Tab-separated table of C-alpha atoms in Angstrom:
chain	number	residue	atom	x	y	z
A	9	MET	CA	80.181	123.067	111.352
A	10	SER	CA	80.940	123.048	107.609
A	11	ALA	CA	83.785	121.134	105.976
A	12	ALA	CA	85.576	124.409	105.325
A	13	GLU	CA	85.583	125.193	109.039
A	14	THR	CA	87.120	121.925	110.193
A	15	ARG	CA	90.647	121.787	111.484
A	16	GLY	CA	92.815	118.695	111.213
A	17	PRO	CA	92.031	115.390	109.542
A	18	LEU	CA	88.634	113.835	110.074
A	19	LEU	CA	90.176	110.372	110.040
A	20	GLY	CA	93.710	109.475	111.088
A	21	CYS	CA	94.899	106.045	109.998
A	22	ILE	CA	97.838	103.894	111.051
A	23	ALA	CA	98.631	101.045	108.661
A	24	ASP	CA	101.035	98.217	109.426
A	25	ASP	CA	102.507	98.073	105.923
A	26	LEU	CA	102.852	100.238	102.851
A	27	THR	CA	100.580	98.443	100.389
A	28	GLY	CA	97.884	98.112	103.042
A	29	ALA	CA	98.082	101.862	103.604
A	30	THR	CA	97.714	102.469	99.876
A	31	ASP	CA	94.751	100.094	99.739
A	32	LEU	CA	93.058	102.030	102.554
A	33	ALA	CA	93.863	105.422	101.023
A	34	ASN	CA	92.339	104.217	97.761
A	35	MET	CA	89.141	103.198	99.528
A	36	LEU	CA	88.820	106.556	101.297
A	37	MET	CA	89.426	108.432	98.048
A	38	ARG	CA	86.652	106.401	96.421
A	39	GLY	CA	84.405	107.569	99.264
A	40	GLY	CA	85.155	111.221	98.542
A	41	MET	CA	87.763	111.951	101.219
A	42	ARG	CA	90.834	113.962	100.207
A	43	THR	CA	93.524	111.513	101.268
A	44	VAL	CA	97.299	111.703	101.583
A	45	GLN	CA	99.542	108.787	102.460
A	46	VAL	CA	102.555	109.567	104.644
A	47	ILE	CA	105.474	107.120	104.669
A	48	GLY	CA	106.787	106.384	108.152
A	49	VAL	CA	106.289	108.256	111.412
A	50	PRO	CA	106.380	112.012	110.726
A	51	ALA	CA	109.173	113.999	112.344
A	52	LYS	CA	108.142	115.332	115.746
A	53	GLY	CA	106.399	118.672	115.354
A	54	ALA	CA	106.294	118.440	111.548
A	55	PRO	CA	102.930	119.541	110.112
A	56	LEU	CA	100.872	116.909	108.340
A	57	PRO	CA	99.472	117.587	104.847
A	58	ASP	CA	96.046	119.194	104.585
A	59	ALA	CA	93.563	116.390	103.903
A	60	ASP	CA	90.306	114.849	105.107
A	61	ALA	CA	92.159	111.611	105.857
A	62	ILE	CA	95.812	110.981	106.623
A	63	VAL	CA	97.146	107.433	106.298
A	64	ILE	CA	100.507	106.853	107.983
A	65	ALA	CA	102.197	103.808	106.490
A	66	LEU	CA	104.466	101.887	108.838
A	67	LYS	CA	106.477	98.729	108.244
A	68	SER	CA	105.391	97.126	111.494
A	69	ARG	CA	103.575	93.916	110.577
A	70	THR	CA	106.448	91.517	111.175
A	71	ILE	CA	108.788	93.422	113.494
A	72	PRO	CA	108.955	92.684	117.259
A	73	ALA	CA	105.663	93.553	118.963
A	74	ALA	CA	107.205	96.120	121.328
A	75	THR	CA	108.735	98.005	118.395
A	76	ALA	CA	105.463	97.877	116.457
A	77	VAL	CA	103.642	99.325	119.470
A	78	ALA	CA	106.198	102.126	119.864
A	79	GLN	CA	105.988	103.106	116.192
A	80	SER	CA	102.193	102.971	116.189
A	81	LEU	CA	101.959	105.174	119.278
A	82	ALA	CA	104.363	107.680	117.705
A	83	ALA	CA	102.152	107.792	114.613
A	84	PHE	CA	99.109	108.197	116.855
A	85	GLU	CA	100.709	111.167	118.629
A	86	ALA	CA	101.418	112.866	115.295
A	87	LEU	CA	97.789	112.427	114.250
A	88	LYS	CA	96.541	113.551	117.654
A	89	GLN	CA	98.596	116.737	117.472
A	90	ALA	CA	97.025	117.435	114.079
A	91	GLY	CA	93.562	117.387	115.654
A	92	THR	CA	92.298	114.055	114.305
A	93	ARG	CA	88.662	113.238	115.121
A	94	GLN	CA	88.662	109.449	114.713
A	95	TYR	CA	91.383	106.806	114.386
A	96	PHE	CA	91.757	103.682	112.286
A	97	PHE	CA	94.294	100.880	112.767
A	98	LYS	CA	94.580	99.085	109.435
A	99	TYR	CA	95.951	95.563	108.955
A	100	CYS	CA	95.755	93.033	106.154
A	101	SER	CA	92.495	91.498	104.961
A	102	THR	CA	94.064	88.112	105.710
A	103	PHE	CA	94.760	89.158	109.332
A	104	ASP	CA	98.494	88.515	108.826
A	105	SER	CA	100.050	88.052	112.241
A	106	THR	CA	101.554	85.568	114.655
A	107	ASP	CA	100.299	84.440	118.055
A	108	ALA	CA	102.551	87.106	119.601
A	109	GLY	CA	101.051	89.926	117.534
A	110	ASN	CA	101.244	92.430	116.207
A	111	ILE	CA	97.538	93.177	115.780
A	112	GLY	CA	96.512	92.594	119.400
A	113	PRO	CA	99.391	94.469	121.086
A	114	VAL	CA	99.062	97.509	118.821
A	115	ALA	CA	95.281	97.661	119.216
A	116	ASP	CA	95.646	97.326	123.009
A	117	ALA	CA	98.096	100.245	123.065
A	118	LEU	CA	95.947	102.499	120.877
A	119	LEU	CA	92.825	101.834	122.962
A	120	ALA	CA	94.775	102.677	126.116
A	121	ALA	CA	96.132	105.886	124.573
A	122	LEU	CA	92.592	106.957	123.705
A	123	GLY	CA	91.119	105.866	127.033
A	124	ALA	CA	88.640	103.753	125.062
A	125	LYS	CA	87.128	100.445	126.182
A	126	PHE	CA	85.809	98.901	122.981
A	127	THR	CA	86.480	98.528	119.285
A	128	ILE	CA	85.838	96.161	116.414
A	129	ALA	CA	88.105	93.896	114.392
A	130	CYS	CA	86.940	93.303	110.834
A	131	PRO	CA	89.348	92.505	107.986
A	132	ALA	CA	86.511	91.583	105.592
A	133	PHE	CA	86.747	92.816	101.994
A	134	PRO	CA	84.149	90.884	99.934
A	135	GLU	CA	85.085	92.736	96.734
A	136	ASN	CA	88.476	91.058	97.026
A	137	GLY	CA	87.145	87.694	98.201
A	138	ARG	CA	87.711	88.192	101.948
A	139	THR	CA	84.606	87.317	103.939
A	140	ILE	CA	83.934	86.487	107.582
A	141	TYR	CA	81.282	84.044	108.775
A	142	GLN	CA	80.896	82.945	112.400
A	143	GLY	CA	84.237	84.595	113.060
A	144	HIS	CA	86.020	82.480	110.433
A	145	LEU	CA	87.878	84.257	107.633
A	146	PHE	CA	87.485	82.961	104.093
A	147	VAL	CA	89.761	83.743	101.141
A	148	GLY	CA	87.508	83.153	98.184
A	149	LYS	CA	85.843	79.786	98.858
A	150	GLN	CA	88.602	78.564	101.161
A	151	LEU	CA	89.090	78.989	104.858
A	152	LEU	CA	92.108	81.187	105.550
A	153	SER	CA	93.891	78.158	107.003
A	154	ASP	CA	93.398	76.218	103.754
A	155	SER	CA	94.456	79.071	101.464
A	156	SER	CA	97.939	79.957	100.201
A	157	MET	CA	98.318	82.107	103.342
A	158	ARG	CA	98.969	78.876	105.226
A	159	ASN	CA	102.422	78.903	103.616
A	160	HIS	CA	103.183	82.615	103.936
A	161	PRO	CA	106.955	82.903	104.514
A	162	LEU	CA	106.658	85.470	107.346
A	163	THR	CA	103.171	85.161	108.821
A	164	PRO	CA	101.739	81.709	108.077
A	165	MET	CA	98.028	81.677	108.928
A	166	THR	CA	96.984	78.212	110.072
A	167	ASP	CA	93.847	79.157	112.051
A	168	ALA	CA	90.827	80.712	110.327
A	169	ASN	CA	88.932	81.451	113.570
A	170	LEU	CA	89.779	85.120	114.122
A	171	VAL	CA	88.141	85.265	117.561
A	172	ARG	CA	90.612	82.605	118.597
A	173	VAL	CA	93.556	84.199	116.751
A	174	LEU	CA	93.011	87.640	118.283
A	175	GLY	CA	92.331	86.044	121.666
A	176	ARG	CA	95.868	84.656	121.670
A	177	GLN	CA	97.294	88.145	121.077
A	178	THR	CA	95.551	90.048	123.851
A	179	LYS	CA	94.474	89.572	127.451
A	180	ALA	CA	91.282	91.488	126.699
A	181	LYS	CA	87.953	89.731	126.089
A	182	VAL	CA	87.148	88.963	122.438
A	183	ASP	CA	83.690	88.081	121.112
A	184	LEU	CA	81.666	88.055	117.904
A	185	VAL	CA	78.924	90.056	116.181
A	186	PRO	CA	77.421	87.273	114.041
A	187	LEU	CA	76.075	87.614	110.531
A	188	ALA	CA	72.469	87.324	111.734
A	189	VAL	CA	72.891	90.631	113.593
A	190	VAL	CA	74.844	92.294	110.788
A	191	ARG	CA	72.034	91.521	108.328
A	192	GLU	CA	69.639	93.554	110.509
A	193	GLY	CA	71.574	96.746	109.714
A	194	ALA	CA	73.534	99.533	111.383
A	195	VAL	CA	71.178	100.117	114.336
A	196	ALA	CA	71.208	96.446	115.339
A	197	ILE	CA	74.999	96.316	114.997
A	198	ALA	CA	75.426	99.408	117.195
A	199	LYS	CA	73.119	97.922	119.846
A	200	SER	CA	75.212	94.749	119.749
A	201	PHE	CA	78.291	96.885	120.442
A	202	GLU	CA	76.539	98.322	123.509
A	203	ARG	CA	75.635	94.863	124.840
A	204	LEU	CA	79.138	93.531	124.318
A	205	THR	CA	80.701	96.554	126.024
A	206	ALA	CA	78.401	96.054	129.014
A	207	ASP	CA	79.585	92.420	129.178
A	208	GLY	CA	83.206	93.525	129.388
A	209	VAL	CA	84.109	92.692	125.793
A	210	THR	CA	86.935	94.814	124.368
A	211	TYR	CA	87.127	93.451	120.818
A	212	ALA	CA	84.237	92.378	118.627
A	213	LEU	CA	84.993	90.409	115.481
A	214	VAL	CA	82.250	91.335	113.021
A	215	ASP	CA	80.961	88.978	110.342
A	216	ALA	CA	80.588	90.342	106.798
A	217	THR	CA	79.929	88.504	103.556
A	218	GLU	CA	78.781	91.345	101.274
A	219	ASP	CA	79.950	94.901	100.671
A	220	ARG	CA	76.620	96.250	101.932
A	221	HIS	CA	77.450	94.733	105.313
A	222	LEU	CA	80.572	96.893	105.450
A	223	LEU	CA	78.479	100.008	104.866
A	224	ASP	CA	76.270	99.130	107.840
A	225	ILE	CA	79.229	98.189	110.031
A	226	GLY	CA	80.910	101.475	109.166
A	227	ALA	CA	77.771	103.418	110.080
A	228	ALA	CA	77.586	101.593	113.424
A	229	CYS	CA	81.182	102.672	114.134
A	230	ALA	CA	80.481	106.399	113.798
A	231	ASP	CA	81.064	107.115	117.502
A	232	LEU	CA	83.927	104.702	118.176
A	233	PRO	CA	87.211	106.530	118.922
A	234	LEU	CA	89.168	103.689	117.298
A	235	ILE	CA	88.296	101.262	114.519
A	236	THR	CA	90.497	98.322	113.550
A	237	GLY	CA	90.230	96.274	110.398
A	238	GLY	CA	91.055	95.944	106.736
A	239	SER	CA	90.415	98.571	104.107
A	240	GLY	CA	86.930	97.219	103.401
A	241	ILE	CA	85.533	98.837	106.549
A	242	ALA	CA	86.503	102.212	105.071
A	243	LEU	CA	83.597	101.820	102.633
A	244	GLY	CA	81.207	102.964	105.343
A	245	LEU	CA	83.271	105.664	107.086
A	246	PRO	CA	83.139	108.714	104.768
A	247	GLU	CA	79.353	108.851	104.944
A	248	ASN	CA	79.521	109.222	108.739
A	249	PHE	CA	81.350	112.525	108.323
A	250	ARG	CA	79.127	113.567	105.431
A	251	ARG	CA	75.990	113.082	107.541
A	252	ARG	CA	77.470	115.456	110.110
A	253	GLY	CA	78.189	118.128	107.520
A	254	LEU	CA	81.951	117.669	107.780
A	255	LEU	CA	82.550	116.283	104.301
A	256	LYS	CA	81.403	117.341	100.857
A	257	SER	CA	79.850	115.021	98.303
A	258	PRO	CA	82.339	112.904	96.319
A	259	ALA	CA	83.963	114.655	93.378
A	260	GLY	CA	84.823	113.012	90.080
A	261	ALA	CA	88.072	111.114	89.610
A	262	GLU	CA	91.119	113.295	89.087
A	263	ALA	CA	92.981	113.174	85.799
A	264	MET	CA	96.066	110.963	85.851
A	265	PRO	CA	99.205	113.105	85.482
A	266	GLU	CA	101.835	112.177	82.922
A	267	VAL	CA	105.187	111.315	84.443
A	268	GLY	CA	107.192	110.203	81.410
A	269	GLY	CA	110.323	108.115	81.733
A	270	THR	CA	110.601	104.375	81.393
A	271	ALA	CA	108.818	101.642	83.349
A	272	VAL	CA	109.685	98.556	85.398
A	273	VAL	CA	107.985	95.825	87.439
A	274	LEU	CA	109.658	94.669	90.656
A	275	ALA	CA	108.229	91.676	92.525
A	276	GLY	CA	109.206	90.247	95.885
A	277	SER	CA	105.910	88.688	96.934
A	278	CYS	CA	105.608	84.914	96.814
A	279	SER	CA	101.811	84.872	96.888
A	280	ALA	CA	99.882	82.763	94.408
A	281	ALA	CA	98.400	85.885	92.804
A	282	THR	CA	101.788	87.490	92.218
A	283	LEU	CA	103.261	84.262	90.837
A	284	GLY	CA	100.445	84.143	88.281
A	285	GLN	CA	100.992	87.792	87.364
A	286	ILE	CA	104.710	87.178	86.846
A	287	GLU	CA	104.018	84.187	84.620
A	288	MET	CA	101.678	86.191	82.386
A	289	PHE	CA	103.862	89.321	82.138
A	290	ALA	CA	107.049	87.348	81.451
A	291	LYS	CA	105.494	85.832	78.328
A	292	SER	CA	105.768	89.168	76.515
A	293	HIS	CA	108.422	91.163	78.402
A	294	PRO	CA	112.077	90.678	79.379
A	295	ALA	CA	112.239	89.076	82.829
A	296	LEU	CA	115.060	88.364	85.250
A	297	LYS	CA	114.711	86.165	88.345
A	298	LEU	CA	116.896	86.916	91.355
A	299	ASP	CA	118.492	84.086	93.341
A	300	PRO	CA	118.615	84.804	97.101
A	301	LEU	CA	121.374	82.229	97.586
A	302	ALA	CA	123.514	83.928	94.951
A	303	ILE	CA	122.852	87.275	96.587
A	304	ALA	CA	123.894	85.892	99.975
A	305	GLU	CA	127.112	84.484	98.486
A	306	GLY	CA	127.968	87.747	96.730
A	307	LYS	CA	127.511	86.166	93.278
A	308	SER	CA	124.647	88.485	92.270
A	309	SER	CA	124.643	92.267	92.604
A	310	ALA	CA	122.392	95.225	91.820
A	311	THR	CA	125.071	96.497	89.416
A	312	GLU	CA	124.807	93.340	87.317
A	313	VAL	CA	121.003	93.503	87.268
A	314	LEU	CA	121.050	97.159	86.211
A	315	ALA	CA	123.475	96.328	83.411
A	316	TRP	CA	121.010	93.669	82.215
A	317	ALA	CA	118.066	96.090	82.346
A	318	LYS	CA	119.622	99.218	80.840
A	319	PRO	CA	119.643	98.262	77.123
A	320	LYS	CA	116.152	96.793	77.355
A	321	LEU	CA	114.284	99.700	78.981
A	322	ALA	CA	114.068	101.805	75.816
A	323	SER	CA	111.991	99.063	74.180
A	324	GLY	CA	109.472	98.775	77.012
A	325	PRO	CA	109.043	97.692	80.636
A	326	VAL	CA	111.113	94.898	82.156
A	327	LEU	CA	110.338	92.547	85.039
A	328	ILE	CA	112.773	91.818	87.869
A	329	TYR	CA	111.553	89.399	90.525
A	330	ALA	CA	112.567	87.233	93.449
A	331	SER	CA	109.182	85.550	93.845
A	332	ALA	CA	109.117	81.752	94.079
A	333	PRO	CA	106.706	78.884	94.901
A	334	PRO	CA	106.316	77.853	98.583
A	335	ALA	CA	108.603	74.816	98.346
A	336	ASP	CA	111.441	76.886	96.876
A	337	VAL	CA	110.959	79.593	99.502
A	338	ALA	CA	111.087	77.008	102.288
A	339	ALA	CA	114.340	75.574	100.926
A	340	ILE	CA	115.949	79.014	100.770
A	341	GLN	CA	114.784	79.884	104.278
A	342	ALA	CA	116.188	76.601	105.575
A	343	LYS	CA	119.619	77.662	104.333
A	344	LEU	CA	119.546	81.393	105.098
A	345	GLY	CA	116.924	81.766	107.837
A	346	ARG	CA	113.529	83.348	107.343
A	347	GLU	CA	114.457	86.906	108.347
A	348	ARG	CA	117.797	87.007	106.519
A	349	ALA	CA	116.310	85.643	103.298
A	350	GLY	CA	113.568	88.274	103.319
A	351	ALA	CA	115.940	91.113	104.181
A	352	LEU	CA	118.396	90.175	101.410
A	353	VAL	CA	115.682	90.199	98.758
A	354	GLU	CA	114.123	93.438	99.983
A	355	GLN	CA	117.476	95.245	100.093
A	356	MET	CA	118.450	93.972	96.654
A	357	LEU	CA	115.188	95.090	95.051
A	358	ALA	CA	115.407	98.457	96.826
A	359	ASP	CA	118.956	98.995	95.513
A	360	ILE	CA	117.829	97.995	92.026
A	361	ALA	CA	114.919	100.446	92.221
A	362	ALA	CA	117.251	103.294	93.178
A	363	GLY	CA	119.568	102.454	90.299
A	364	LEU	CA	116.667	102.280	87.845
A	365	VAL	CA	115.327	105.673	88.914
A	366	ALA	CA	118.813	107.129	88.444
A	367	MET	CA	118.667	105.704	84.881
A	368	GLY	CA	115.371	107.484	84.146
A	369	VAL	CA	112.690	105.006	85.255
A	370	ARG	CA	109.684	106.981	86.488
A	371	ARG	CA	106.885	104.371	86.521
A	372	LEU	CA	107.311	101.461	88.949
A	373	VAL	CA	104.945	98.602	89.709
A	374	VAL	CA	106.027	96.885	92.933
A	375	ALA	CA	104.489	93.625	94.170
A	376	GLY	CA	104.640	92.753	97.864
A	377	GLY	CA	104.095	94.782	101.016
A	378	GLU	CA	107.578	94.280	102.487
A	379	THR	CA	109.179	94.878	99.090
A	380	SER	CA	107.150	98.050	98.521
A	381	GLY	CA	108.154	99.407	101.913
A	382	ALA	CA	111.837	98.778	101.239
A	383	VAL	CA	111.668	100.340	97.764
A	384	VAL	CA	109.847	103.492	98.852
A	385	GLN	CA	112.215	103.972	101.792
A	386	ARG	CA	115.263	103.571	99.547
A	387	LEU	CA	113.853	106.094	97.058
A	388	GLY	CA	113.295	108.633	99.824
A	389	VAL	CA	109.560	109.004	99.128
A	390	THR	CA	107.831	110.504	102.174
A	391	ALA	CA	104.272	111.146	100.927
A	392	LEU	CA	101.997	109.992	98.129
A	393	ARG	CA	98.981	111.425	96.355
A	394	ILE	CA	96.400	108.745	95.545
A	395	GLY	CA	95.341	108.303	91.921
A	396	ARG	CA	92.919	106.039	90.108
A	397	GLN	CA	92.264	102.451	91.081
A	398	ILE	CA	93.916	99.764	88.944
A	399	ASP	CA	92.272	96.718	90.516
A	400	PRO	CA	90.310	96.502	93.797
A	401	GLY	CA	92.561	97.664	96.609
A	402	VAL	CA	95.384	98.960	94.402
A	403	PRO	CA	95.560	102.518	93.017
A	404	TRP	CA	98.299	104.359	91.211
A	405	THR	CA	100.087	106.776	93.544
A	406	PHE	CA	102.265	109.780	92.787
A	407	SER	CA	105.176	110.924	94.924
A	408	LEU	CA	105.040	114.406	96.404
A	409	GLY	CA	108.379	116.045	95.674
A	410	GLY	CA	111.011	115.258	93.069
A	411	PRO	CA	111.623	113.346	91.048
A	412	ARG	CA	107.966	112.786	90.225
A	413	LEU	CA	107.381	109.042	90.346
A	414	ALA	CA	104.299	106.980	89.563
A	415	LEU	CA	104.147	104.000	91.930
A	416	ALA	CA	101.710	101.087	91.892
A	417	LEU	CA	102.327	99.400	95.252
A	418	LYS	CA	100.531	96.068	95.288
A	419	SER	CA	99.873	93.713	98.154
A	420	GLY	CA	100.982	90.258	97.083
A	421	ASN	CA	97.522	88.704	96.993
A	422	PHE	CA	95.795	91.535	95.109
A	423	GLY	CA	95.143	92.088	91.417
A	424	GLY	CA	94.120	89.997	88.429
A	425	ALA	CA	96.480	87.901	86.318
A	426	ASP	CA	96.992	90.825	83.885
A	427	PHE	CA	97.660	93.363	86.653
A	428	PHE	CA	101.165	94.418	85.598
A	429	ALA	CA	100.255	95.222	81.989
A	430	LYS	CA	96.953	96.779	83.026
A	431	ALA	CA	98.689	99.087	85.504
A	432	LEU	CA	101.357	100.248	83.089
A	433	GLY	CA	98.745	100.885	80.423
A	434	MET	CA	97.083	103.521	82.621
A	435	VAL	CA	100.031	105.889	83.138
A	436	GLN	CA	102.280	107.464	80.522
């Protein structure tokens, strides 16, 4: 069957946050798959866009597990009705979760819905410094549990052993495909899957320390109904469809459309990478830091922030941020509570974004998965076309529908120190 004769998406993806969905969509585009990102669960019966891959972006990483499962199954049903051939559950390359979920519960539910008995779990993304060895996740040279993720305000990761972490989230059997097997290539990896399935294993963590390992792991997953992992695994998936004659060879990068308007950077992430990006950008651009305590007390409002920004926008982009070092975040959470503090910041930045767009801002760089989700929801964006990559894992995206917006939606840990200026330099 030729690509022209196919019906429905080849790959249907469910991502647990917005920036993770964008990261995955970027990877699939790089592999030559026409990809559209849909924001939130599509309305029942609504047709999905025509594309080789559909990525449905949820905001389910930190919500109660039962709600995350319900949303993920609703997204699955929408993809199933569209005739999807294979499914992908995407989570963060740092395996962000708690012992209660939501990775295990969602994966359990999707496997049950498909009637499948086995899948992998592999958040590795060596290009971005995420590697797995003997089931332990490394962020750069550090174990996950020694990295800045140990102090994440919502999902602190204090255990680097992902076999153990996932094992606490599911009643199913979890095991490992070690690096020694992965180095033997796709055939050896696939045979390992068969042996593990015969032993009653449901989830196999898969080691990966180089991008070429992801290509082999992806090839070994060609016949799995469901794949779970980070965006790195998507490196090896397009070629599976191409080998079967279902996908054309990759085309060249599309031209970046001009969107006009003014530009802004909004940051809610408290990751070390984002803090460094804020420090660099603020040296040469107007910057305003939000105070969550002042917001909670009604002493800071979106109206006041917009009044600060308005006269400055004509001269260039401005930065508005609520990001803070771990100690400051902990102090704020002690006073407001973890959930309330996060919700106040997200709502404030979303309201600011809406006000800025009303003032003519058309290019927005947003740092932080939760922040990006809140901003896109407030702006009423329901689907995104994927543009060129800015830094590994982060492309420019363009809203489908009006007003035309250019959005760079960045996971907190991604991007180089000059990311904000680099991103804004790519789109006019």
